[in-house]
C-alpha positions as a printed NumPy array, in Angstrom:
array([[-76.492, -81.403, 241.417],
       [-77.401, -78.818, 238.815],
       [-76.075, -78.93 , 235.307],
       [-74.806, -75.712, 233.84 ],
       [-75.566, -75.336, 230.156],
       [-73.325, -73.132, 228.139],
       [-75.007, -70.885, 225.607],
       [-74.465, -71.396, 221.914],
       [-71.623, -69.221, 220.666],
       [-72.549, -65.694, 219.77 ],
       [-70.3  , -63.287, 217.874],
       [-67.912, -61.334, 220.033],
       [-69.009, -57.71 , 219.739],
       [-65.465, -56.767, 218.673],
       [-65.658, -59.14 , 215.681],
       [-67.663, -56.602, 213.745],
       [-64.671, -54.274, 213.689],
       [-63.027, -56.59 , 211.154],
       [-65.784, -58.641, 209.485],
       [-69.514, -58.38 , 208.95 ],
       [-70.388, -62.041, 209.54 ],
       [-68.756, -65.362, 210.409],
       [-68.61 , -66.409, 206.741],
       [-66.235, -63.476, 206.152],
       [-63.689, -65.071, 208.477],
       [-62.806, -67.433, 205.652],
       [-61.388, -64.509, 203.677],
       [-59.025, -63.716, 206.543],
       [-57.544, -67.218, 206.634],
       [-57.979, -68.565, 203.102],
       [-54.284, -68.122, 202.271],
       [-53.176, -70.065, 205.354],
       [-52.737, -73.397, 203.615],
       [-50.34 , -75.974, 205.003],
       [-48.023, -76.936, 202.15 ],
       [-46.988, -80.463, 201.295],
       [-43.846, -81.648, 203.013],
       [-44.562, -80.114, 206.409],
       [-44.198, -82.719, 209.176],
       [-47.603, -83.77 , 210.487],
       [-46.879, -82.499, 214.005],
       [-46.233, -78.986, 212.661],
       [-49.059, -79.206, 210.103],
       [-51.57 , -80.024, 212.833],
       [-50.423, -77.055, 214.889],
       [-50.663, -74.713, 211.888],
       [-54.176, -75.905, 211.041],
       [-55.185, -75.351, 214.665],
       [-53.75 , -71.813, 214.595],
       [-55.718, -71.108, 211.407],
       [-58.951, -72.357, 212.998],
       [-58.316, -70.341, 216.141],
       [-58.159, -67.25 , 213.944],
       [-61.426, -68.214, 212.299],
       [-63.089, -68.833, 215.662],
       [-61.928, -65.479, 217.002],
       [-65.215, -64.266, 215.532],
       [-66.81 , -65.837, 218.599],
       [-63.943, -65.472, 221.065],
       [-61.773, -62.477, 220.181],
       [-58.884, -63.668, 222.352],
       [-58.448, -66.75 , 220.134],
       [-56.515, -64.574, 217.689],
       [-53.832, -64.097, 220.349],
       [-53.79 , -67.825, 221.078],
       [-53.402, -68.468, 217.334],
       [-50.215, -66.395, 217.208],
       [-48.737, -68.155, 220.208],
       [-49.763, -71.534, 218.824],
       [-48.316, -70.896, 215.378],
       [-44.882, -70.395, 216.923],
       [-45.041, -73.985, 218.185],
       [-45.079, -75.19 , 214.587],
       [-41.975, -73.159, 213.796],
       [-40.231, -74.554, 216.853],
       [-41.131, -78.126, 215.831],
       [-39.575, -77.626, 212.403],
       [-36.509, -75.839, 213.803],
       [-35.865, -78.746, 216.166],
       [-35.959, -81.026, 213.148],
       [-33.667, -78.846, 211.02 ],
       [-31.03 , -77.789, 213.563],
       [-28.415, -80.383, 214.498],
       [-28.272, -81.023, 218.235],
       [-31.383, -78.942, 218.944],
       [-32.35 , -81.181, 221.833],
       [-34.328, -79.248, 224.423],
       [-32.804, -75.844, 223.74 ],
       [-35.163, -72.924, 224.301],
       [-36.59 , -71.161, 221.264],
       [-34.295, -68.13 , 221.553],
       [-31.264, -70.431, 221.277],
       [-32.803, -72.263, 218.322],
       [-33.395, -68.956, 216.554],
       [-29.818, -67.818, 217.186],
       [-28.304, -71.149, 216.161],
       [-30.575, -71.342, 213.108],
       [-29.398, -67.911, 211.984],
       [-25.751, -68.714, 212.739],
       [-25.74 , -71.887, 210.615],
       [-27.897, -70.483, 207.818],
       [-31.079, -72.47 , 208.469],
       [-32.828, -69.133, 209.096],
       [-32.319, -65.879, 207.245],
       [-31.706, -62.73 , 209.255],
       [-35.246, -61.608, 208.404],
       [-36.761, -64.896, 209.607],
       [-34.73 , -64.791, 212.819],
       [-35.818, -61.214, 213.482],
       [-39.513, -62.011, 212.982],
       [-39.294, -65.153, 215.087],
       [-37.524, -63.387, 217.915],
       [-40.187, -60.67 , 217.918],
       [-42.936, -63.314, 218.048],
       [-41.062, -65.193, 220.752],
       [-40.883, -62.041, 222.896],
       [-44.633, -61.476, 222.527],
       [-45.321, -65.131, 223.366],
       [-43.048, -65.04 , 226.401],
       [-44.56 , -61.807, 227.676],
       [-48.011, -63.359, 227.596],
       [-46.982, -66.78 , 228.859],
       [-45.145, -65.273, 231.843],
       [-47.795, -62.681, 232.714],
       [-45.675, -59.681, 231.74 ],
       [-48.033, -58.576, 228.982],
       [-51.395, -57.65 , 230.416],
       [-53.288, -57.037, 227.174],
       [-54.261, -60.53 , 226.053],
       [-56.476, -59.576, 223.112],
       [-54.613, -59.143, 219.845],
       [-56.845, -57.871, 217.047],
       [-57.1  , -60.263, 214.099],
       [-55.714, -57.518, 211.849],
       [-52.487, -57.846, 213.844],
       [-52.661, -61.609, 214.441],
       [-53.239, -62.744, 210.846],
       [-49.93 , -61.351, 209.514],
       [-48.066, -62.891, 212.448],
       [-49.629, -66.325, 211.892],
       [-48.971, -65.908, 208.169],
       [-45.295, -65.342, 208.996],
       [-45.204, -68.635, 210.911],
       [-46.849, -70.438, 207.982],
       [-44.331, -68.882, 205.585],
       [-41.28 , -69.706, 207.687],
       [-42.414, -73.31 , 208.198],
       [-43.018, -73.613, 204.464],
       [-39.591, -72.166, 203.635],
       [-37.817, -74.367, 206.176],
       [-39.533, -77.487, 204.882],
       [-38.804, -76.603, 201.25 ],
       [-35.096, -76.038, 201.893],
       [-32.794, -79.033, 201.468],
       [-31.623, -80.588, 204.708],
       [-27.941, -80.476, 205.559]])
């Protein structure tokens, strides 16, 4: 049996469209700090999304995965904040969250847009799986912000 050895990571050639070197990736994600008070399950997901963005220097598609992953953190917090959330799908959580005032109209709009992108990719309807970091970072930042706002708001 032969053993296949994977090569050490090399920069994705597309990485140089947005940074000069791996160390510059820190500048892209330095503001993505998980605030105190975020449940550990959501905090772990947010930190993973941040690191996926950083590692997109080596695997460009990780920026897309980061966006999809960051929505998981929002869903975790919504399930905690919305009474009777149970196993409702994300679109119902967004609607219910907006209806009862857990989410602002702006938050609900952004989340629904992200949900549609996630669903298109998850269900094979979106064929372009590489989201440039310049597009992914603001979307992940939105997830960080919404989680932070939801966790800072008093519970009902």
